[in-house]
Amino acid sequence: MLLLIEQVLNGLQLGFMLFLLSAGLTLVFGVMNLINLAHGSFYMVGAYVAATMIQHGSGFALALLVALAAAALCGLLVEVLVLRHLYHRDHLDQVLATFGLILFFNESTRMIWGRQPLFMQLPEFLSASVEILPGVPYPLYRLVIIGVGLLVAVGLYLLISHSRVGMRIRAGASNRDMIAALGVNIRWLYSLVFALGALLAGFAGVMAAPLYAVESGMGESILILTFVVIVIGGIGSVKGALLGALLVGLVDTLGRAFLPQLLQGLFDSSSANSVAASLSSMGIYLLMVLVLAIRPRGLFPA
Amino acid sequence: MLRLQQVHAGYGGSEVLSGVDLLLREGEVVTLLGRNGMGKSTTIHCIMGQLACRSGSIVFDGCELNDLPAFRRARLGIGWVPEERHIFPNLSVQENLQVAAANFASAQQPWTLQRVYQLFPRLQERVQHAGNQLSGGEQQMLAIARALMINPRLLILDEATEGLAPLIRQEIWRVIEQLKQQGLSILIVDKHIKTLLQLADRYYLMEKGQVVSSGEASQLAQDAGLQARYLGV
């Protein structure tokens, strides 16, 4: 039971991290009809900048702010210099261009930071553990990620559903020509959405940096999970991204934690472990197939 | 206020507009007439920046529109009610109105939610309904109300009464008449020639992408020959 609680919290933590990444990606896809394979690069930029700042003695809050600004700025530059020219091109052109951007960002990080991974130290106040139940300690930092993810979800909900900018974002997602004919600068709106998406990805990168090695290419593996999340949640829907991310986080974490034990009743120990490893890495894709079979446009299509 | 000179435009290899000239003065209601496919909507798309002109000039209040993106044209004070309405389906009635709300052209009596609800009381009853939950007539009312929310000095209506029930159509005509009385300049395309010619001050008659006749609307109303020849009435 204690292990279950711990793994559920781990799943939620992964889920909220994925939400930070997928919220931006789903907005960009839904509003701008743009496939951005380079979204994971902003995650990487956030992680690298924060880790570097911390290594140079900066406080966590300042490192976070600078990393967010760097990711948003990278996003803005990419939108203005590259993607703006691709909105009227087909998706294959967008995929090729953003794949090129992945190579550019990965090579740039190698040139700036070298091939060795960076490791980001947590500040002392976040390194502690808290007792979630008597005798059950849990890392405070992972709880902070869950809390921050919740706050971002609420903030995004308020922004998208209850602000003028949010209205324009939703309107632009359904008809970009009409929103322009009402006096809205659609270029500015696209830049804003893209920079916001990059900022959220950078935020996820900062939060992930103390947990994983910060290295070139770290954005690609998590990008695949992120695409699974937005397909499950429904492309263009932030609410879908939240639910999809939590489902993927929980299925992935619980699968890896409990499948070996469950399968030990059916197979011998080594076979159970190897089958469980295969099944758990397939788990999120099976979940995606299941959701798409029932709701072909995802759980909450925009 | 609005002047088109020798406007040429088209889609792909075909030319739809072949040198359109048009003038609309402040406070006038001008109608563009012609059979289907003669270039009326294409002319409007060129004015609104939805289609680039191949040559020619479109000037609004001394400003050359061909150099401006669509949003800048709206900000100059040109409101557009497109033929397809283009209501935002995922936004409520109120949000459809608020998303447009702006006073770019600095109108002295800016349009507010309250004012448009007075004009279309039915919209007030549907405030929280999503755009795609409205009937065709309600969507048309919303499209006109939304265009007014940018406080236009020129309102362009493209087939605003197309496909509507007679009662709703009457309601739309009543509103357009009211807007005319308030001094709003209006460029209108519609198939209900009789009502249109009673409402409009002047007309332009289009045939194969060109203006073949223009003048006082009252003159055309009495010229059955011209109507029969170009409009099939």
Coordinates of C-alpha atoms in Angstrom, one line a residue:
Chain A
M1 CA 0.0 0.0 0.0
L2 CA 2.8 2.4 0.9
L3 CA 4.6 1.6 -2.3
L4 CA 1.4 2.2 -4.2
I5 CA 1.0 5.7 -2.7
E6 CA 4.6 6.5 -3.4
Q7 CA 4.3 5.3 -7.0
V8 CA 1.1 7.2 -7.5
L9 CA 2.8 10.4 -6.4
N10 CA 5.7 9.5 -8.7
G11 CA 3.2 9.1 -11.6
L12 CA 1.6 12.4 -10.8
Q13 CA 5.0 14.1 -10.7
L14 CA 5.8 12.7 -14.1
G15 CA 2.3 13.6 -15.3
F16 CA 2.6 17.2 -14.3
M17 CA 6.0 17.5 -15.9
L18 CA 4.6 16.1 -19.1
F19 CA 1.7 18.5 -18.7
L20 CA 4.1 21.5 -18.7
L21 CA 5.5 20.3 -22.0
S22 CA 2.3 19.2 -23.6
A23 CA 0.3 22.3 -22.8
G24 CA 2.5 24.4 -25.0
L25 CA 2.8 21.8 -27.7
T26 CA -1.0 21.3 -27.9
L27 CA -1.6 25.1 -28.0
V28 CA 0.9 25.5 -30.8
F29 CA -0.6 22.7 -32.8
G30 CA -4.2 23.7 -32.0
V31 CA -3.9 27.4 -32.6
M32 CA -1.2 27.6 -35.2
N33 CA -1.8 24.2 -36.9
L34 CA 2.0 23.7 -36.7
I35 CA 3.8 20.5 -35.9
N36 CA 6.8 21.5 -33.9
L37 CA 9.3 18.7 -33.4
A38 CA 11.7 21.1 -31.8
H39 CA 9.5 21.7 -28.7
G40 CA 11.8 19.4 -26.7
S41 CA 14.7 21.7 -27.5
F42 CA 13.1 24.4 -25.4
Y43 CA 12.9 21.9 -22.5
M44 CA 16.6 21.3 -23.0
V45 CA 17.4 25.0 -23.1
G46 CA 15.6 25.5 -19.9
A47 CA 17.4 22.7 -18.2
Y48 CA 20.9 23.7 -19.5
V49 CA 20.5 27.4 -18.5
A50 CA 19.2 26.6 -15.0
A51 CA 21.9 24.0 -14.4
T52 CA 24.6 26.4 -15.6
M53 CA 23.3 29.2 -13.4
I54 CA 23.2 27.0 -10.3
Q55 CA 26.7 25.7 -11.0
H56 CA 27.8 29.3 -11.1
G57 CA 26.4 30.0 -7.7
S58 CA 23.0 31.5 -8.6
G59 CA 20.0 30.9 -6.4
F60 CA 17.3 28.6 -7.6
A61 CA 14.7 31.4 -8.1
L62 CA 17.0 33.5 -10.3
A63 CA 18.1 30.4 -12.3
L64 CA 14.5 29.6 -12.9
L65 CA 13.6 33.1 -14.1
V66 CA 16.6 33.3 -16.4
A67 CA 15.9 29.8 -17.8
L68 CA 12.3 30.7 -18.5
A69 CA 13.3 33.9 -20.2
A70 CA 15.9 32.1 -22.3
A71 CA 13.4 29.4 -23.4
A72 CA 10.8 32.0 -24.2
L73 CA 13.3 34.1 -26.2
C74 CA 14.5 31.0 -28.1
G75 CA 10.9 30.2 -28.9
L76 CA 10.2 33.8 -30.0
L77 CA 13.3 33.8 -32.3
V78 CA 12.4 30.4 -33.8
E79 CA 8.9 31.5 -34.5
V80 CA 9.9 34.8 -36.1
L81 CA 13.0 33.6 -38.0
V82 CA 11.8 30.1 -39.1
L83 CA 8.3 29.0 -38.4
R84 CA 6.5 32.2 -39.5
H85 CA 7.5 31.3 -43.1
L86 CA 5.9 27.9 -42.8
Y87 CA 2.4 28.5 -41.7
H88 CA 1.0 28.2 -45.2
R89 CA 3.2 25.2 -46.1
D90 CA 2.1 21.6 -45.5
H91 CA 3.0 19.6 -42.4
L92 CA 5.8 17.8 -44.0
D93 CA 7.7 21.0 -44.5
Q94 CA 7.1 21.9 -40.9
V95 CA 8.3 18.5 -39.8
L96 CA 11.5 18.9 -41.8
A97 CA 12.2 22.4 -40.7
T98 CA 11.6 21.6 -37.0
F99 CA 13.7 18.4 -37.3
G100 CA 16.5 20.7 -38.6
L101 CA 16.0 22.9 -35.5
I102 CA 16.5 19.8 -33.2
L103 CA 19.8 19.2 -34.9
F104 CA 20.7 22.8 -34.6
F105 CA 19.9 23.0 -30.9
N106 CA 21.5 19.7 -30.0
E107 CA 24.8 20.7 -31.8
S108 CA 24.7 24.2 -30.3
T109 CA 24.4 22.8 -26.8
R110 CA 27.4 20.4 -27.5
M111 CA 29.4 23.4 -28.8
I112 CA 28.6 25.5 -25.7
W113 CA 28.5 23.0 -22.9
G114 CA 30.4 20.1 -24.3
R115 CA 29.4 16.4 -24.5
Q116 CA 29.5 15.7 -20.8
P117 CA 26.1 15.9 -19.1
L118 CA 25.5 18.5 -16.4
F119 CA 24.0 17.7 -13.0
M120 CA 21.9 20.3 -11.2
Q121 CA 22.1 20.4 -7.5
L122 CA 18.9 21.2 -5.7
P123 CA 19.0 24.0 -3.1
E124 CA 18.9 22.8 0.5
F125 CA 15.4 23.8 1.2
L126 CA 14.1 21.6 -1.7
S127 CA 16.3 18.6 -0.9
A128 CA 14.5 17.6 2.2
S129 CA 11.9 14.9 2.5
V130 CA 8.4 15.2 4.1
E131 CA 6.4 12.5 5.8
I132 CA 3.3 12.0 3.6
L133 CA 2.1 9.3 6.0
P134 CA 3.6 8.3 9.4
G135 CA 6.9 6.7 8.6
V136 CA 6.7 7.3 4.9
P137 CA 9.1 10.0 3.7
Y138 CA 8.7 11.5 0.2
P139 CA 11.1 13.9 -1.6
L140 CA 9.8 17.4 -1.1
Y141 CA 11.0 18.4 -4.6
R142 CA 8.7 15.9 -6.3
L143 CA 5.8 17.3 -4.3
V144 CA 6.8 20.8 -5.4
I145 CA 6.6 19.7 -9.0
I146 CA 3.1 18.4 -8.5
G147 CA 2.1 21.7 -6.8
V148 CA 3.7 23.8 -9.5
G149 CA 2.0 21.7 -12.2
L150 CA -1.3 22.3 -10.5
L151 CA -0.7 26.0 -10.3
V152 CA 0.3 26.2 -14.0
A153 CA -2.9 24.2 -14.9
V154 CA -5.1 26.7 -13.0
G155 CA -3.2 29.6 -14.5
L156 CA -3.6 28.3 -18.0
Y157 CA -7.2 27.6 -17.4
L158 CA -7.8 31.2 -16.3
L159 CA -5.7 32.6 -19.2
I160 CA -7.4 30.5 -21.9
S161 CA -11.0 30.6 -20.6
H162 CA -11.3 33.9 -18.8
S163 CA -9.0 36.4 -20.5
R164 CA -9.3 38.5 -23.7
V165 CA -6.0 36.9 -24.9
G166 CA -7.4 33.5 -24.2
M167 CA -10.5 34.3 -26.2
R168 CA -8.4 35.4 -29.1
I169 CA -6.3 32.3 -28.9
R170 CA -9.4 30.1 -29.0
A171 CA -10.9 32.1 -31.8
G172 CA -7.7 32.0 -33.7
A173 CA -7.7 28.2 -33.4
S174 CA -11.0 28.0 -35.1
N175 CA -10.6 30.7 -37.8
R176 CA -7.4 32.7 -38.2
D177 CA -8.6 34.8 -41.1
M178 CA -11.8 35.9 -39.3
I179 CA -9.9 36.9 -36.1
A180 CA -7.5 39.0 -38.3
A181 CA -10.5 40.6 -40.0
L182 CA -11.6 41.7 -36.5
G183 CA -8.4 43.7 -36.0
V184 CA -6.4 41.1 -34.1
N185 CA -2.7 40.9 -35.1
I186 CA -2.5 37.2 -35.7
R187 CA 1.3 37.3 -36.1
W188 CA 1.6 38.8 -32.7
L189 CA -0.9 36.3 -31.3
Y190 CA 1.1 33.4 -32.9
S191 CA 4.4 34.7 -31.5
L192 CA 2.8 35.0 -28.1
V193 CA 1.4 31.5 -28.1
F194 CA 4.7 30.0 -29.4
A195 CA 6.7 31.9 -26.8
L196 CA 4.3 30.8 -24.0
G197 CA 4.7 27.2 -25.2
A198 CA 8.5 27.5 -25.2
L199 CA 8.4 29.0 -21.8
L200 CA 6.3 26.1 -20.4
A201 CA 8.7 23.6 -22.0
G202 CA 11.6 25.5 -20.5
F203 CA 9.8 25.4 -17.1
A204 CA 9.5 21.6 -17.4
G205 CA 13.2 21.5 -18.3
V206 CA 14.2 23.4 -15.1
M207 CA 12.0 21.2 -13.0
A208 CA 13.4 18.1 -14.6
A209 CA 17.1 19.2 -14.4
P210 CA 17.7 18.1 -10.8
L211 CA 16.1 14.7 -11.5
Y212 CA 17.8 13.7 -14.7
A213 CA 21.1 14.3 -16.4
V214 CA 21.1 17.5 -18.4
E215 CA 22.5 16.5 -21.8
S216 CA 22.2 17.2 -25.5
G217 CA 19.2 15.5 -27.0
M218 CA 17.4 15.2 -23.7
G219 CA 14.3 16.7 -25.3
E220 CA 13.7 14.0 -27.9
S221 CA 12.8 11.1 -25.6
I222 CA 10.3 13.1 -23.6
L223 CA 8.9 14.7 -26.8
I224 CA 7.6 11.3 -27.9
L225 CA 5.7 11.0 -24.6
T226 CA 4.5 14.5 -25.1
F227 CA 3.0 13.7 -28.5
V228 CA 1.3 10.7 -27.0
V229 CA -0.2 13.0 -24.3
I230 CA -1.7 15.4 -26.8
V231 CA -3.1 12.7 -29.0
I232 CA -4.7 11.1 -25.9
G233 CA -6.0 14.4 -24.6
G234 CA -7.2 15.8 -27.9
I235 CA -5.1 18.1 -30.0
G236 CA -5.5 21.7 -29.1
S237 CA -7.0 21.1 -25.7
V238 CA -5.2 22.2 -22.5
K239 CA -7.7 20.3 -20.4
G240 CA -7.0 17.2 -22.6
A241 CA -3.3 17.8 -22.1
L242 CA -3.7 17.8 -18.3
L243 CA -5.8 14.6 -18.2
G244 CA -3.6 12.9 -20.9
A245 CA -0.4 13.8 -19.1
L246 CA -1.7 12.5 -15.7
L247 CA -2.9 9.3 -17.4
V248 CA 0.4 8.7 -19.2
G249 CA 2.4 9.6 -16.1
L250 CA 0.4 7.1 -13.9
V251 CA 0.3 4.3 -16.5
D252 CA 4.0 4.6 -17.2
T253 CA 5.1 4.8 -13.6
L254 CA 2.7 2.2 -12.2
G255 CA 3.3 -0.2 -15.0
R256 CA 7.1 -0.1 -14.4
A257 CA 6.6 -0.5 -10.7
F258 CA 4.0 -3.2 -10.4
L259 CA 4.0 -5.2 -13.6
P260 CA 7.0 -7.4 -12.6
Q261 CA 5.2 -8.4 -9.4
L262 CA 1.9 -9.0 -11.1
L263 CA 3.5 -11.2 -13.8
Q264 CA 5.5 -13.3 -11.3
G265 CA 2.4 -15.3 -10.8
L266 CA 2.3 -16.3 -14.5
F267 CA 6.0 -16.6 -15.4
D268 CA 9.2 -17.4 -13.7
S269 CA 11.1 -14.5 -12.2
S270 CA 13.4 -13.6 -15.0
S271 CA 10.7 -14.1 -17.7
A272 CA 8.3 -12.0 -15.7
N273 CA 10.9 -9.2 -15.4
S274 CA 11.6 -9.2 -19.1
V275 CA 7.9 -9.4 -20.2
A276 CA 7.1 -6.7 -17.6
A277 CA 9.8 -4.4 -19.0
S278 CA 8.5 -4.8 -22.5
L279 CA 4.8 -4.4 -21.5
S280 CA 5.5 -1.4 -19.3
S281 CA 7.3 0.5 -22.1
M282 CA 4.3 -0.4 -24.3
G283 CA 1.8 0.7 -21.7
I284 CA 1.3 4.3 -22.8
Y285 CA 1.0 3.3 -26.4
L286 CA -1.6 0.7 -25.5
L287 CA -3.4 3.4 -23.6
M288 CA -3.3 5.6 -26.6
V289 CA -4.7 2.9 -28.9
L290 CA -7.5 2.3 -26.4
V291 CA -8.4 6.0 -26.1
L292 CA -8.3 6.4 -29.9
A293 CA -10.5 3.3 -30.4
I294 CA -13.2 4.8 -28.2
R295 CA -12.6 8.5 -28.9
P296 CA -10.8 9.0 -32.2
R297 CA -10.2 12.7 -31.7
G298 CA -8.9 12.2 -28.1
L299 CA -10.5 12.8 -24.8
F300 CA -11.2 16.5 -25.1
P301 CA -10.9 17.6 -28.7
A302 CA -10.6 21.3 -29.1
Chain B
M1 CA -14.2 57.2 -48.1
L2 CA -13.6 54.0 -50.1
R3 CA -12.3 54.1 -53.6
L4 CA -11.4 51.1 -55.8
Q5 CA -9.5 51.9 -59.0
Q6 CA -8.8 49.3 -61.7
V7 CA -8.7 46.4 -59.3
H8 CA -7.6 43.1 -60.9
A9 CA -7.7 39.9 -58.8
G10 CA -8.2 36.2 -59.2
Y11 CA -7.6 32.7 -58.0
G12 CA -4.7 30.7 -59.5
G13 CA -4.6 31.1 -63.2
S14 CA -8.1 32.7 -63.6
E15 CA -8.9 36.4 -63.4
V16 CA -12.1 37.1 -61.5
L17 CA -11.9 40.9 -61.3
S18 CA -10.9 42.7 -64.5
G19 CA -10.5 46.4 -63.5
V20 CA -13.2 47.2 -60.9
D21 CA -13.9 50.8 -60.1
L22 CA -16.0 51.8 -57.2
L23 CA -16.6 54.8 -55.0
L24 CA -18.3 54.9 -51.6
R25 CA -18.8 58.2 -49.8
E26 CA -19.1 58.8 -46.1
G27 CA -22.6 57.9 -44.8
E28 CA -23.6 56.2 -48.1
V29 CA -25.2 52.8 -48.5
V30 CA -23.9 51.3 -51.7
T31 CA -24.9 48.0 -53.1
L32 CA -22.9 45.7 -55.4
L33 CA -25.2 43.7 -57.7
G34 CA -24.7 41.0 -60.2
R35 CA -25.4 37.3 -60.8
N36 CA -23.5 34.6 -59.0
G37 CA -19.8 34.4 -59.9
M38 CA -19.6 38.0 -61.3
G39 CA -17.0 39.0 -58.7
K40 CA -19.0 40.7 -55.9
S41 CA -17.6 38.6 -53.0
T42 CA -14.2 38.6 -54.6
T43 CA -14.3 42.4 -54.6
I44 CA -15.1 42.3 -50.9
H45 CA -12.3 39.8 -50.2
C46 CA -9.9 42.2 -51.9
I47 CA -11.1 45.1 -49.7
M48 CA -10.8 43.0 -46.5
G49 CA -7.3 41.7 -47.4
Q50 CA -8.5 38.1 -47.7
L51 CA -7.3 38.1 -51.3
A52 CA -4.4 40.0 -52.7
C53 CA -5.0 42.3 -55.6
R54 CA -2.9 41.6 -58.7
S55 CA -3.0 45.3 -59.6
G56 CA -5.0 48.4 -59.0
S57 CA -5.6 50.5 -55.9
I58 CA -8.0 50.3 -52.9
V59 CA -7.9 53.5 -50.8
F60 CA -9.8 53.9 -47.6
D61 CA -9.8 57.4 -46.0
G62 CA -6.6 58.2 -47.9
C63 CA -4.9 55.0 -46.9
E64 CA -3.8 52.5 -49.6
L65 CA -5.2 49.2 -48.3
N66 CA -3.1 47.0 -50.7
D67 CA -0.1 47.6 -48.5
L68 CA -1.9 46.6 -45.3
P69 CA -2.5 43.2 -43.7
A70 CA -6.1 42.3 -42.9
F71 CA -6.0 43.3 -39.2
R72 CA -4.8 46.8 -40.1
R73 CA -7.7 47.3 -42.4
A74 CA -10.1 46.3 -39.6
R75 CA -8.3 48.8 -37.3
L76 CA -8.9 51.5 -39.9
G77 CA -12.6 51.0 -39.2
I78 CA -13.8 48.4 -41.8
G79 CA -16.2 45.9 -40.3
W80 CA -16.9 42.7 -42.3
V81 CA -19.9 40.3 -42.2
P82 CA -18.7 37.5 -44.4
E83 CA -21.1 35.3 -46.5
E84 CA -20.2 32.2 -44.4
R85 CA -20.6 34.2 -41.1
H86 CA -17.5 32.5 -39.6
I87 CA -18.9 32.6 -36.1
F88 CA -16.3 31.2 -33.7
P89 CA -18.1 27.9 -32.7
N90 CA -16.1 27.3 -29.5
L91 CA -16.8 30.7 -28.1
S92 CA -20.0 31.8 -26.4
V93 CA -22.2 34.6 -27.9
Q94 CA -20.7 37.1 -25.4
E95 CA -17.2 35.9 -26.1
N96 CA -17.8 36.2 -29.9
L97 CA -18.6 39.8 -29.2
Q98 CA -15.9 40.5 -26.7
V99 CA -13.2 39.0 -28.8
A100 CA -13.8 41.7 -31.4
A101 CA -14.5 44.6 -29.0
A102 CA -12.2 47.5 -29.8
N103 CA -12.5 51.1 -30.7
F104 CA -9.7 51.3 -33.3
A105 CA -11.4 54.0 -35.3
S106 CA -12.2 56.1 -32.2
A107 CA -16.0 56.2 -32.7
Q108 CA -17.7 58.9 -30.7
Q109 CA -20.5 56.5 -29.7
P110 CA -18.7 53.2 -29.3
W111 CA -20.6 50.0 -29.6
T112 CA -21.0 48.1 -26.3
L113 CA -22.5 44.8 -25.4
Q114 CA -25.5 46.7 -24.1
R115 CA -25.9 48.6 -27.4
V116 CA -25.7 45.5 -29.6
Y117 CA -28.1 43.6 -27.3
Q118 CA -30.6 46.5 -27.8
L119 CA -30.2 46.1 -31.5
F120 CA -30.5 42.3 -31.3
P121 CA -32.5 41.4 -28.2
R122 CA -32.4 37.7 -29.2
L123 CA -28.7 37.6 -28.7
Q124 CA -29.0 38.7 -25.1
E125 CA -31.2 35.6 -24.5
R126 CA -28.4 33.4 -25.9
V127 CA -25.5 35.1 -24.2
Q128 CA -23.9 31.9 -22.8
H129 CA -24.7 29.7 -25.8
A130 CA -21.8 28.6 -27.9
G131 CA -21.6 29.9 -31.4
N132 CA -22.4 26.5 -32.9
Q133 CA -25.5 26.2 -30.8
L134 CA -27.2 29.1 -32.5
S135 CA -29.7 29.0 -35.4
G136 CA -28.7 30.4 -38.8
G137 CA -30.6 33.6 -38.1
E138 CA -29.0 34.0 -34.7
Q139 CA -25.6 33.4 -36.2
Q140 CA -26.2 36.1 -38.8
M141 CA -27.3 38.5 -36.0
L142 CA -24.1 37.6 -34.1
A143 CA -22.0 38.1 -37.2
I144 CA -23.4 41.6 -37.7
A145 CA -23.2 42.5 -34.0
R146 CA -19.6 41.2 -33.9
A147 CA -18.6 43.4 -36.8
L148 CA -20.2 46.4 -35.0
M149 CA -18.1 45.7 -31.9
I150 CA -15.0 46.9 -33.7
N151 CA -16.8 50.3 -34.1
P152 CA -16.5 50.4 -37.8
R153 CA -17.0 53.5 -39.9
L154 CA -17.7 51.3 -42.9
L155 CA -19.7 48.1 -42.6
I156 CA -19.4 45.5 -45.4
L157 CA -22.2 42.9 -45.5
D158 CA -21.9 40.0 -47.9
E159 CA -25.1 38.1 -48.4
A160 CA -26.3 39.0 -44.9
T161 CA -29.9 37.6 -45.5
E162 CA -29.0 34.6 -47.5
G163 CA -30.9 31.4 -46.5
L164 CA -32.8 33.1 -43.6
A165 CA -36.4 32.7 -42.8
P166 CA -38.6 35.7 -43.9
L167 CA -39.2 37.0 -40.4
I168 CA -35.5 36.9 -39.5
R169 CA -34.7 38.5 -42.9
Q170 CA -37.0 41.3 -42.0
E171 CA -35.3 41.7 -38.7
I172 CA -31.9 42.0 -40.4
W173 CA -33.2 44.5 -42.9
R174 CA -34.7 46.6 -40.0
V175 CA -31.3 46.6 -38.3
I176 CA -29.4 47.6 -41.5
E177 CA -31.9 50.4 -42.0
Q178 CA -31.4 51.5 -38.4
L179 CA -27.6 51.5 -39.0
K180 CA -28.1 53.6 -42.1
Q181 CA -30.1 56.1 -40.1
Q182 CA -27.3 56.4 -37.6
G183 CA -25.0 57.5 -40.4
L184 CA -22.9 54.3 -40.8
S185 CA -21.4 53.8 -44.3
I186 CA -22.4 50.5 -45.7
L187 CA -21.3 48.4 -48.7
I188 CA -23.8 45.6 -49.2
V189 CA -24.1 42.5 -51.4
D190 CA -27.5 40.7 -51.4
K191 CA -29.9 38.8 -53.6
H192 CA -33.0 40.5 -52.4
I193 CA -32.9 43.2 -55.1
K194 CA -36.2 44.9 -54.3
T195 CA -35.5 45.5 -50.7
L196 CA -31.9 46.4 -51.4
L197 CA -32.7 49.1 -53.9
Q198 CA -35.1 50.7 -51.4
L199 CA -32.4 50.8 -48.8
A200 CA -29.3 51.7 -50.9
D201 CA -28.3 55.2 -52.1
R202 CA -26.3 54.0 -55.1
Y203 CA -25.6 50.7 -56.9
Y204 CA -22.8 49.1 -58.9
L205 CA -23.7 46.4 -61.3
M206 CA -21.1 43.8 -62.0
E207 CA -20.8 41.5 -65.0
K208 CA -17.8 39.2 -65.6
G209 CA -15.5 40.9 -63.1
Q210 CA -16.3 44.5 -64.3
V211 CA -18.7 47.2 -63.3
V212 CA -21.1 47.6 -66.2
S213 CA -23.5 50.1 -64.7
S214 CA -23.7 52.4 -61.7
G215 CA -25.9 55.1 -60.4
E216 CA -28.7 56.0 -58.1
A217 CA -30.4 53.0 -56.6
S218 CA -33.8 54.6 -57.2
Q219 CA -33.1 54.8 -61.0
L220 CA -32.2 51.1 -61.2
A221 CA -35.3 50.2 -59.2
Q222 CA -37.3 51.7 -62.1
D223 CA -35.3 50.3 -64.9
A224 CA -36.8 46.9 -65.4
G225 CA -34.8 46.4 -68.6
L226 CA -31.4 46.7 -66.9
Q227 CA -32.5 44.5 -64.1
A228 CA -33.7 41.8 -66.5
R229 CA -30.5 42.0 -68.5
Y230 CA -28.0 41.8 -65.7
L231 CA -29.9 40.4 -62.8
G232 CA -32.4 38.1 -64.4
V233 CA -35.2 39.8 -62.4

